[in-house]
CSV table of C-alpha atoms and ligand atoms in Angstrom, one decimal:
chain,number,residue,atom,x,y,z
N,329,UNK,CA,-14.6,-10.1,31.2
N,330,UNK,CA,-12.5,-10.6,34.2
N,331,UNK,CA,-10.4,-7.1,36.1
N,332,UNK,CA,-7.3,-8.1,35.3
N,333,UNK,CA,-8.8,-8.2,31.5
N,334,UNK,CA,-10.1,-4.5,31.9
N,335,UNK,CA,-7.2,-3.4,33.1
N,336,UNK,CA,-5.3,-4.4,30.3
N,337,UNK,CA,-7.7,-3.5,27.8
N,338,UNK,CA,-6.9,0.1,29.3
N,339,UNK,CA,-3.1,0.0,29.4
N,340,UNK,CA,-3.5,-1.4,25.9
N,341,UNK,CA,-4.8,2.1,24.9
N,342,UNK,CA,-2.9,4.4,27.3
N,343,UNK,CA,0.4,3.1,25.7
N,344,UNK,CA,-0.7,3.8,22.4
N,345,UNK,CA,-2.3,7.0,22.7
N,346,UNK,CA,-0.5,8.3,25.4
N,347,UNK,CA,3.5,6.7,25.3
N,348,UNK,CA,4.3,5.8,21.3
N,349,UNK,CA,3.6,9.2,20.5
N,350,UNK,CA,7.2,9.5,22.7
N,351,UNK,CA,8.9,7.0,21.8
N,352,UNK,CA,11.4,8.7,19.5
N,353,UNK,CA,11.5,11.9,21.6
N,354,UNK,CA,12.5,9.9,25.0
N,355,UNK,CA,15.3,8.5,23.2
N,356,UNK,CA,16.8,11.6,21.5
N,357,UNK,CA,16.0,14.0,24.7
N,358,UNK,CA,17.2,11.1,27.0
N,359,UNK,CA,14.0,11.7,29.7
N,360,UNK,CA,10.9,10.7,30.0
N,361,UNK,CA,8.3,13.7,29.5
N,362,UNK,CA,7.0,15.1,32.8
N,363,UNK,CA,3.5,15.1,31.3
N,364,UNK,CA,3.8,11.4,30.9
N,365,UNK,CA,5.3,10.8,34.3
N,366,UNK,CA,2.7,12.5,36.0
N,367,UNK,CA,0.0,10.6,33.8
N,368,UNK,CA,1.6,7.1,35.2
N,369,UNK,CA,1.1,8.4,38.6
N,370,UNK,CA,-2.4,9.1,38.1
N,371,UNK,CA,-3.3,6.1,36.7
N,372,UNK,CA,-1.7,4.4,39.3
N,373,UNK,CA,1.1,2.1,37.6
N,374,UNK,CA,3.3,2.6,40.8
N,375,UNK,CA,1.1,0.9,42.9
N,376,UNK,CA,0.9,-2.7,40.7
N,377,UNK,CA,2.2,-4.9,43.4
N,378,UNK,CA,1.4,-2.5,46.0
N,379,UNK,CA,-1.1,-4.3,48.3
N,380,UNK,CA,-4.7,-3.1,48.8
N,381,UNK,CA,-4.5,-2.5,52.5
N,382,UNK,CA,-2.1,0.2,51.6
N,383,UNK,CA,-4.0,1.9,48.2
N,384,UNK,CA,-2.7,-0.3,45.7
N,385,UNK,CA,-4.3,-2.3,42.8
N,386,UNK,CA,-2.7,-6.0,44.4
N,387,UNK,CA,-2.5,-7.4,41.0
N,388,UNK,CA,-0.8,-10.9,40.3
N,389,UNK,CA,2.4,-11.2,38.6
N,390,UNK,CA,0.4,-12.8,35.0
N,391,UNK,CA,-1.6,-9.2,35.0
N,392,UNK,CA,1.7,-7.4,36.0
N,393,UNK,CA,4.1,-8.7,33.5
N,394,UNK,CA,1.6,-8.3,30.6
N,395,UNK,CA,1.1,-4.4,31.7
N,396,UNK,CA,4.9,-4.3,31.7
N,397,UNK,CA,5.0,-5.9,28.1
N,398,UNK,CA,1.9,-3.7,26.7
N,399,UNK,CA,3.9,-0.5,27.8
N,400,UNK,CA,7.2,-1.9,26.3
N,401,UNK,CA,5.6,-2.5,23.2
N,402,UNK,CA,5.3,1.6,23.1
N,403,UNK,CA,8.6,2.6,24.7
N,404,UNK,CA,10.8,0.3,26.8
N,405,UNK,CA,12.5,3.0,29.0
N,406,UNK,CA,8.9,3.7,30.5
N,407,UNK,CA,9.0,-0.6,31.4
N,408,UNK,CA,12.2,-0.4,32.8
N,409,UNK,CA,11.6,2.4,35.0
N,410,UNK,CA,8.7,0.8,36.5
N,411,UNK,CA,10.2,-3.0,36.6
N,412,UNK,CA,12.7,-0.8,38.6
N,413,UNK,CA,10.1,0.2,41.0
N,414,UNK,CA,8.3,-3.0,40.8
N,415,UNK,CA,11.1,-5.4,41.4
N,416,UNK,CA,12.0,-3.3,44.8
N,417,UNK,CA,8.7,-3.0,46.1
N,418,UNK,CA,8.4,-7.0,46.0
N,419,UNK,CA,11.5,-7.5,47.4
N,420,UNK,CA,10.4,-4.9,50.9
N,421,UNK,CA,6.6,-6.9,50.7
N,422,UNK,CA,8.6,-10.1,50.7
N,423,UNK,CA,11.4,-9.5,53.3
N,424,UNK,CA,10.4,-6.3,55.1
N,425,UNK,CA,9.1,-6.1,58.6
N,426,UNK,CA,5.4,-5.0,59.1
N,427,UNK,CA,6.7,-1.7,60.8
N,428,UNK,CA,9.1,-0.9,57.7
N,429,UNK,CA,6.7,-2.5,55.1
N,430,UNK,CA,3.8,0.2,57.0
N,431,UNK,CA,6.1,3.3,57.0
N,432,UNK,CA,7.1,3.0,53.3
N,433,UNK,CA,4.5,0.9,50.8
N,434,UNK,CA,2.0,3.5,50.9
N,435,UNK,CA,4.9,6.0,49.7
N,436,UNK,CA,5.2,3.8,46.7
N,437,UNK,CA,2.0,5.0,45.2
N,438,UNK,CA,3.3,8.3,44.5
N,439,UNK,CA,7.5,7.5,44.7
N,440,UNK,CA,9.6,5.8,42.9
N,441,UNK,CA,11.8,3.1,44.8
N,442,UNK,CA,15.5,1.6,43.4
N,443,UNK,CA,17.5,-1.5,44.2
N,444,UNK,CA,21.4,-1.2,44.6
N,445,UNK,CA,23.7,-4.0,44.3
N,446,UNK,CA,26.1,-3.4,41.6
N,447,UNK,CA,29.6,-1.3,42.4
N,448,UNK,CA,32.9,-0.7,41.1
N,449,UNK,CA,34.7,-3.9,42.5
N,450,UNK,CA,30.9,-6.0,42.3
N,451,UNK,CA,28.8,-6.2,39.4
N,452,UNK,CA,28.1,-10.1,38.4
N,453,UNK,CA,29.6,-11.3,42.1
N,454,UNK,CA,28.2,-9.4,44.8
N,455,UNK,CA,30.4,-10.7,47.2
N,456,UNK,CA,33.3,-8.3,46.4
N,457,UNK,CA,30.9,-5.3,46.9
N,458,UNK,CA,32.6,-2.9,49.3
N,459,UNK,CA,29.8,-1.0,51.4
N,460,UNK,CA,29.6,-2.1,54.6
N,461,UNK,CA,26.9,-2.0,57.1
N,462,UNK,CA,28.4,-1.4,60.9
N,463,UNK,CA,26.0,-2.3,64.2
N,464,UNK,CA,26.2,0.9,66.2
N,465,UNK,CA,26.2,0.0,70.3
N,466,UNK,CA,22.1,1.6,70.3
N,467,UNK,CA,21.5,-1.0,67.4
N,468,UNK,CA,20.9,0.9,64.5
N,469,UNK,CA,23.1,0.3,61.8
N,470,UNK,CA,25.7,2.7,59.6
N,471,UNK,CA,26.1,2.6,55.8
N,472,UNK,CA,29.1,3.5,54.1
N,473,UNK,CA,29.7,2.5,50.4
N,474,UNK,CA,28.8,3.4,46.4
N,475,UNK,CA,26.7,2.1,44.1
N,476,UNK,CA,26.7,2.8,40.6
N,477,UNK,CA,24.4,1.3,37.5
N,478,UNK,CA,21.0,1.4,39.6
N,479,UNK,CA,17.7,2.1,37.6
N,480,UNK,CA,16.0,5.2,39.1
N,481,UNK,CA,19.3,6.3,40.3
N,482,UNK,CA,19.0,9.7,41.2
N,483,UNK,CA,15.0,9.7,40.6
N,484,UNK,CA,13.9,7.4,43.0
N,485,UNK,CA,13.3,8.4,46.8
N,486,UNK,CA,13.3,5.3,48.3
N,487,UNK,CA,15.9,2.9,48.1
N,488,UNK,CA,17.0,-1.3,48.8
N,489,UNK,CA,20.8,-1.3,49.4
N,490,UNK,CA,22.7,-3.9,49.6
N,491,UNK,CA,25.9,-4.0,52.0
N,492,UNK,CA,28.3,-6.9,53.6
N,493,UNK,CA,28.0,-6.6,57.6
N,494,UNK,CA,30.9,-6.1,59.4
N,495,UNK,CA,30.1,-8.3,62.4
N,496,UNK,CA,29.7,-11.4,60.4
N,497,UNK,CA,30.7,-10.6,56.8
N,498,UNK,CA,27.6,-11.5,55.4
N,499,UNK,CA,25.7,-9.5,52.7
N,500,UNK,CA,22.4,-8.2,53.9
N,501,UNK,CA,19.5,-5.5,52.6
N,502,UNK,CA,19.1,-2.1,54.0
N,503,UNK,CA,16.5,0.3,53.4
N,504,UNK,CA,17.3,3.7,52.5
N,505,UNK,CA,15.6,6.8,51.9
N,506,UNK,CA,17.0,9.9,49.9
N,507,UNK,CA,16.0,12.2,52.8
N,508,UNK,CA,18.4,10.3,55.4
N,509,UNK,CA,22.0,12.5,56.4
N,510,UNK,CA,25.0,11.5,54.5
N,511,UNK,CA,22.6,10.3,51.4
N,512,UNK,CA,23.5,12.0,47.9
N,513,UNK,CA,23.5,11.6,44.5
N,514,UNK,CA,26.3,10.4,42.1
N,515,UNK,CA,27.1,10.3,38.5
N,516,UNK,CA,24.5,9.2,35.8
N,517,UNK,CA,25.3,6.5,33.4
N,518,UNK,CA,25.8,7.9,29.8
N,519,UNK,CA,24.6,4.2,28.4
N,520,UNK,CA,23.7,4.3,24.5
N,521,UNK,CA,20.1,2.4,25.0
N,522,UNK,CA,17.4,2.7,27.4
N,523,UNK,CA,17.7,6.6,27.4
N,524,UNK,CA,14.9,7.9,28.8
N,525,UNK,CA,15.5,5.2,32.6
N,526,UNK,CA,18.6,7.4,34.8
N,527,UNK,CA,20.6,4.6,35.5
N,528,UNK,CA,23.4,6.2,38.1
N,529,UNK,CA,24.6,5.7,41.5
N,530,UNK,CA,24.7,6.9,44.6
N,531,UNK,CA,26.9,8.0,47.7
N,532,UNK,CA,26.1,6.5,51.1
N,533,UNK,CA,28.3,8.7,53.9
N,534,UNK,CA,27.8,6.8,57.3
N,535,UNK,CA,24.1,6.7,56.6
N,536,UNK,CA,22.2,5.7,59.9
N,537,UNK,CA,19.0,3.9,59.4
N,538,UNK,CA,17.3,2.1,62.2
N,539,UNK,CA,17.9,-1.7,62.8
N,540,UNK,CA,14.1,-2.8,61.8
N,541,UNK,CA,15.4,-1.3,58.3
N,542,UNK,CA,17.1,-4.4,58.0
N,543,UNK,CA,15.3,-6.7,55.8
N,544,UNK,CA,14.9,-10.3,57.7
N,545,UNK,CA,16.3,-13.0,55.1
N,546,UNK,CA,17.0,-15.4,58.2
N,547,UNK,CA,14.5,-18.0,57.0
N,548,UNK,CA,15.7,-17.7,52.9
N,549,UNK,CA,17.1,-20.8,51.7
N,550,UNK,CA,15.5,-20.7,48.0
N,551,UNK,CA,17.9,-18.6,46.3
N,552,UNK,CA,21.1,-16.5,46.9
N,553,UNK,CA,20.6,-13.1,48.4
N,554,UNK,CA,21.2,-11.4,45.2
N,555,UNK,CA,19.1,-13.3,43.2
N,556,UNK,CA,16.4,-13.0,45.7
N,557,UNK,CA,15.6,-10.4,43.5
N,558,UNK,CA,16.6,-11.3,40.0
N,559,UNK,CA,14.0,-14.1,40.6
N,560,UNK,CA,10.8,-11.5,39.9
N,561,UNK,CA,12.7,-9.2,38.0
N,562,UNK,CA,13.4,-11.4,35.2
N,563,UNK,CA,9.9,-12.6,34.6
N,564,UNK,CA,9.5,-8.9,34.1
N,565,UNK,CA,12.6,-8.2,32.2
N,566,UNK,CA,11.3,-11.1,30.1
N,567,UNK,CA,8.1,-8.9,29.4
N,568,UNK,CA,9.7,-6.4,28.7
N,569,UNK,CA,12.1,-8.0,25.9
N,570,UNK,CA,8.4,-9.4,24.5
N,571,UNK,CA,7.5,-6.2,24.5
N,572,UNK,CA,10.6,-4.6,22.5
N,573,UNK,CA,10.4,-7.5,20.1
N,574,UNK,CA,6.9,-6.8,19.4
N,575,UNK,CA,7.4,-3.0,18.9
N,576,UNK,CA,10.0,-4.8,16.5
N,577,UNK,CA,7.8,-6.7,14.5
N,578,UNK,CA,5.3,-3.6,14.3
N,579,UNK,CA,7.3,-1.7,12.7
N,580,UNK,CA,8.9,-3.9,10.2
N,581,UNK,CA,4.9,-5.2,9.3
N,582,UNK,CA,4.2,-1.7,8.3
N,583,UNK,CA,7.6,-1.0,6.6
N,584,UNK,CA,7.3,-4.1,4.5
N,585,UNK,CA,3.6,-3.3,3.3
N,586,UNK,CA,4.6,0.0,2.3
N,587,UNK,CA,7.9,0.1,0.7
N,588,UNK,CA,8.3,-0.9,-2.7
N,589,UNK,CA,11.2,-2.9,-4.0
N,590,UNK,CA,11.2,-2.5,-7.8
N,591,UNK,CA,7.2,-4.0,-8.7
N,592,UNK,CA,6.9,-6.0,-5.6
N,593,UNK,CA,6.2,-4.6,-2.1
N,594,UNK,CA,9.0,-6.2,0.6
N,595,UNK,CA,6.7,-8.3,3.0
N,596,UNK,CA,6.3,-10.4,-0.6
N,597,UNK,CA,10.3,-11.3,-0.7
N,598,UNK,CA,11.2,-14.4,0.6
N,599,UNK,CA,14.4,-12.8,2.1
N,600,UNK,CA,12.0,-10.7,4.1
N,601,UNK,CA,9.2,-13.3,5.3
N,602,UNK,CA,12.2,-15.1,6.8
N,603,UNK,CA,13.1,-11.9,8.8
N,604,UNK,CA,9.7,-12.0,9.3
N,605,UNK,CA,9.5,-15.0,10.6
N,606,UNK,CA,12.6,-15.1,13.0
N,607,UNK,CA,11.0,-11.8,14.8
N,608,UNK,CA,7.8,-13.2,15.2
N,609,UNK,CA,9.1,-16.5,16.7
N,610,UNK,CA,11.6,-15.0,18.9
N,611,UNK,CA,8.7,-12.8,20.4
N,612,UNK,CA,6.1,-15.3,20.7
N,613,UNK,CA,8.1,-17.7,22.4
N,614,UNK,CA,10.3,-14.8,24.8
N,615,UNK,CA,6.0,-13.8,25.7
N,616,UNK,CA,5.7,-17.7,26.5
N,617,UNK,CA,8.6,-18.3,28.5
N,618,UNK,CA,7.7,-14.7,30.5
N,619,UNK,CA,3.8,-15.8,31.1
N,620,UNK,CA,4.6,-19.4,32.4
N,621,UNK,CA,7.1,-17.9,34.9
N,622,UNK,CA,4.8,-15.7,35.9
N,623,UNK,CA,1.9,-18.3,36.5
N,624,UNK,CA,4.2,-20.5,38.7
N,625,UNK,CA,5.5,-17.3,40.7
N,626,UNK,CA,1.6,-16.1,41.5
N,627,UNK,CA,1.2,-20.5,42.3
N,628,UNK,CA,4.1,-19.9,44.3
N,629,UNK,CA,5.6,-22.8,42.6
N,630,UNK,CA,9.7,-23.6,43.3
N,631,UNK,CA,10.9,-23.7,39.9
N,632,UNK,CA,10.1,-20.6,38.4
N,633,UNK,CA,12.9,-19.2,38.6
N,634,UNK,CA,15.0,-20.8,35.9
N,635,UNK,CA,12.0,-20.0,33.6
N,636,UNK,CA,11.9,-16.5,34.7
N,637,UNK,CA,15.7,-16.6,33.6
N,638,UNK,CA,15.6,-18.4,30.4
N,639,UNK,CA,13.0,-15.7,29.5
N,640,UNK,CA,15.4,-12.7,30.2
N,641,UNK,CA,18.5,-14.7,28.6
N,642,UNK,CA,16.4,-15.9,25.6
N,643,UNK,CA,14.6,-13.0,25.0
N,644,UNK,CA,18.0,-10.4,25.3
N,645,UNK,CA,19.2,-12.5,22.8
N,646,UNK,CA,16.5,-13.0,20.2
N,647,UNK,CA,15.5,-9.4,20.9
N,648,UNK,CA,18.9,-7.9,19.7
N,649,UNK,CA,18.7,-10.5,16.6
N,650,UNK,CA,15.4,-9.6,15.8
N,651,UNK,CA,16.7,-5.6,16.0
N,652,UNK,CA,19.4,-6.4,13.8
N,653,UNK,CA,16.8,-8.6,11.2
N,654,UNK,CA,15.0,-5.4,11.4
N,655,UNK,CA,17.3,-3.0,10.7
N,656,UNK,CA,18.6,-5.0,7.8
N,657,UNK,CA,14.7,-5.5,6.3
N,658,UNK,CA,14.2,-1.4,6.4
N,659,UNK,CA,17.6,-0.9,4.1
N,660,UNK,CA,19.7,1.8,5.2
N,661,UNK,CA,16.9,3.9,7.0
N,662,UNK,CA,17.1,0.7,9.6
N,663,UNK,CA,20.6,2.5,10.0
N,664,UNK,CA,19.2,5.9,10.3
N,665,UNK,CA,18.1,7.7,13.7
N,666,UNK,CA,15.2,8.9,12.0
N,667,UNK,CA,13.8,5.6,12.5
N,668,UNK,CA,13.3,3.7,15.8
N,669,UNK,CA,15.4,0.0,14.7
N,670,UNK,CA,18.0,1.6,16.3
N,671,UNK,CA,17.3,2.6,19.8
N,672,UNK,CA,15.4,-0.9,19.6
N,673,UNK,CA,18.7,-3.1,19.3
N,674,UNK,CA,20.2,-0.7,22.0
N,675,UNK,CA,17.2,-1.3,24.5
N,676,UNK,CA,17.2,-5.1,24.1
N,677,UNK,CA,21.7,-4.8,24.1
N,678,UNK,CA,21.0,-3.0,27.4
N,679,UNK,CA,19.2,-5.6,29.0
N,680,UNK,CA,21.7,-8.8,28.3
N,681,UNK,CA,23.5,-6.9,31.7
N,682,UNK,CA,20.4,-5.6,33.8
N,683,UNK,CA,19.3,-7.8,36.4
N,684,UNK,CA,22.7,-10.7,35.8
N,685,UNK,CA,24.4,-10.8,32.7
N,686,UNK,CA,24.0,-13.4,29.8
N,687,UNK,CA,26.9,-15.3,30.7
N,688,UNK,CA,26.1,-15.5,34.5
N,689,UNK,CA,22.3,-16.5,33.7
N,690,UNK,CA,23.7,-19.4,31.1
N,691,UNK,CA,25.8,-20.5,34.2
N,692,UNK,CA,22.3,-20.5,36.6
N,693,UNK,CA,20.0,-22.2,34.2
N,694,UNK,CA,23.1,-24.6,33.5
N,695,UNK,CA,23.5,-25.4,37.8
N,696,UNK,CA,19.7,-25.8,38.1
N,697,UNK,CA,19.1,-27.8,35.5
N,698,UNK,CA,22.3,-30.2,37.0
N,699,UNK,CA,21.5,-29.9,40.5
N,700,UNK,CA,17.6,-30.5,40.3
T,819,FAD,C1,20.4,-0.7,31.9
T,819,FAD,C2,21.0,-1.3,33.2
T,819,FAD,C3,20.3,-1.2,34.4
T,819,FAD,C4,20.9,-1.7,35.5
T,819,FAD,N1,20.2,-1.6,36.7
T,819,FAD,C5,20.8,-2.0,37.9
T,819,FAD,C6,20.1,-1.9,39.1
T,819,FAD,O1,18.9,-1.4,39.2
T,819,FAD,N2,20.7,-2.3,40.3
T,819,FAD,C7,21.9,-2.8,40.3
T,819,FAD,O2,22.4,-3.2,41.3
T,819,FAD,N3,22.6,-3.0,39.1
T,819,FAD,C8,22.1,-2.6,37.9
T,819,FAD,N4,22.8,-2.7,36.7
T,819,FAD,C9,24.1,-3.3,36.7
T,819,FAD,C10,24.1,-4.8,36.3
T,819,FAD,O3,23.5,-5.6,37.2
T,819,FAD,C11,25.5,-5.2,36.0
T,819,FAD,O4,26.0,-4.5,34.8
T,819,FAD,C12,25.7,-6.7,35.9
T,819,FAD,O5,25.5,-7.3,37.1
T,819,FAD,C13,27.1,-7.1,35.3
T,819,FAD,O6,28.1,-6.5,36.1
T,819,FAD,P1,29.3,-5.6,35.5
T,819,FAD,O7,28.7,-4.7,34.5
T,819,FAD,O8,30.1,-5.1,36.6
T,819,FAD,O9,30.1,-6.7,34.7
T,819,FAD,P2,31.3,-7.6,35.3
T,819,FAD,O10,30.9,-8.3,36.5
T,819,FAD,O11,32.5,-6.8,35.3
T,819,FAD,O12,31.5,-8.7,34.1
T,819,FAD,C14,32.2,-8.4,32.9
T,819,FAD,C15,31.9,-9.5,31.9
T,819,FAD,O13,32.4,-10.7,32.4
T,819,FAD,C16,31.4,-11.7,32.5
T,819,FAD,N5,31.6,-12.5,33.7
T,819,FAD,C17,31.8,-12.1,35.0
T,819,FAD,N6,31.9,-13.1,35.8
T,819,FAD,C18,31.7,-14.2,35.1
T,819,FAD,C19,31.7,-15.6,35.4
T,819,FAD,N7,32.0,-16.0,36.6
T,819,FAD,N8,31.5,-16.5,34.4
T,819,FAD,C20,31.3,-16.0,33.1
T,819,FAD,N9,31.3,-14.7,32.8
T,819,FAD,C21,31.5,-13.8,33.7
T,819,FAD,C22,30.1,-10.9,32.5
T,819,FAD,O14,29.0,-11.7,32.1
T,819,FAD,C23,30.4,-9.7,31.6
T,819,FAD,O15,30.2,-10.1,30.3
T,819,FAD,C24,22.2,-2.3,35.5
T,819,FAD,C25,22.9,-2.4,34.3
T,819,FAD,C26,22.3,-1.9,33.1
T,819,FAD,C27,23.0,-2.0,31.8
């Protein structure tokens, strides 16, 4: 058996043993369990991508993705907050400097990083975002601006910012860290799924970080700036939508071969196979459409990123249907907060906005599909 196998043998059992006992309890308490956090520290899950030069497990994007799915499967918030961390650690490997990729990748072991686009007059287009980024006369640059809606916000320590430069109006990535002057918390989201991620801004008052915190996008012509990004975080997104679906599916199984409906049991209705059925497919093909992205991303292949979005669109959407087939098999305890159908439909709702929003990834599949 190969590492990567191992590995997700062990996740495999970690996420049952250690996170579905949770599940309920992160939504209702709306935080993640400092027992558990500390847990995924110790068994290293922030340090994924994290190269080996700097203490990390260097694992491809296939091995990634299927972690992020196989923790999903037991509670989604605990696969956002890492795709979080993940997304924004590939993003300063891809486009950091060696002397700002040295000072901060090791700290991603042991912290968790954030990226911040989204504000109040910038969400789907970036380019009305309003924090600017000013060249002082010595080089470094100043930060001025909010962001609101950013995973980890408040939690992480280390932050990717993005800001619109006032010397040639172009948007650009800073790096950030919560220990810099002028750096401070905001408000936290109060959104009704994915409880247990803070999703909630921040303040950035004339922040001054050093010019090499700058990340170098000079040479990018693949993708916008912004979905520089998206392009990784989707694949992962799209695991994590597998992963919901499947947690989905589990729970209807075992519902249906328990609870009896006059002399038959439920999984032996017609009207329930179908529901069944529709979970099943939207899961397997949401885990197919996540995988293959991910193979051409680690083969460094150009078109992976339509894939990685049909994954996220597809899967948002079959993942809220397949909530809703659910809640309608388990009668009205689907409708109950005793159960976890649910929080399920409001983690999969959540995640038709994270990381571009259904419409805008119809409009990007549509343009690459046209333009190819
Ligand atoms: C759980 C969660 C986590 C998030 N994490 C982060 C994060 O880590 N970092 C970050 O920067 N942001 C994050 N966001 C914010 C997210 O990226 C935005 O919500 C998203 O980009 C949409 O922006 P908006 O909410 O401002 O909607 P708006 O831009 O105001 O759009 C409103 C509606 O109009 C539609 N729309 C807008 N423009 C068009 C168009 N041209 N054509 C068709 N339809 C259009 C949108 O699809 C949407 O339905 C997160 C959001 C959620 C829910």
């Amino acid at each position: 058996m190969n590492k990567e196998k191992i590995i997700l043998g062990m996740v495999k059992d970690f996420a049952k043993n250690e996170i579905g006992d949770f599940d309920m309890e992160i939504d209702s308490k709306r935080r993640i369990p400092d027992d558990l956090f500390k847990k995924l520290l110790h068994y290293e899950f922030l340090g994924l991508n994290v190269p080996h030069q700097f203490g990390g497990l260097e694992l491809p994007l296939t091995c990634i993705s299927d972690i992020i799915e196989t923790i999903a499967t037991a509670n989604a918030s605990v696969a956002v907050m890492l795709e979080g961390h993940i997304k924004t650690v590939y993003q300063l490997l891809r486009f950091g400097n060696a002397e700002l990729t040295n000072e901060y990748m090791a700290s991603a072991l042991q912290s968790i990083f954030a990226f911040a686009m989204t504000e109040s007059t910038g969400g789907s287009n970036p380019s009305f975002i309003r924090t600017k980024a000013e060249k002082m006369p010595n080089g470094d640059w100043c930060l001025t601006g909010n962001k609101i809606m950013i995973t980890n916000g408040g939690l992480a320590d280390v932050y990717v910012v993005m800001a619109k430069r006032t010397d040639n109006n172009k948007l650009s990535f800073f790096v950030v860290d919560k220990t810099m002057s002028g750096f401070s918390v905001t408000e936290q989201e109060k959104f009704i799924g994915l409880k247990g991620v803070p999703v909630g801004g921040i303040a950035l008052n004339h922040v001054i970080v050093p010019e090499y915190h700058q990340l170098d996008m000079t040479n990018y012509d693949k993708l916008s700036i912004a979905d520089s990004a998206h392009a990784d975080a989707r694949i992962l997104m799209g695991a994590v939508l597998s992963g919901i679906q499947k947690h989905t599916l589990n729970e209807v199984i075992n519902y249906a071969k328990k609870r009896m409906a006059g002399n038959q049991r439920l999984y032996e209705i017609q009207a329930i196979q179908r529901k069944i059925t529709d979970i099943v497919t939207g899961y397997r093909t949401t885990q197919l459409l996540y995988q293959k992205a991910a193979q051409l991303r680690d083969q460094d292949a150009d078109d992976y990123f339509q894939i990685a979005t049909m994954a996220k669109a597809y899967g948002s959407r079959t993942a809220v249907q397949s909530g809703d087939d659910a809640m309608q098999a388990f009668g009205a305890y689907g409708f109950s907060q005793d159960f976890p159908i649910a929080h399920l439909i409001s983690d999969a709702r959540a995640l038709e906005y994270a990381e571009g929003s259904v419409e805008k990834m119809r409009i990007e599949i549509s343009n690459f599909e046209v333009n190819r």
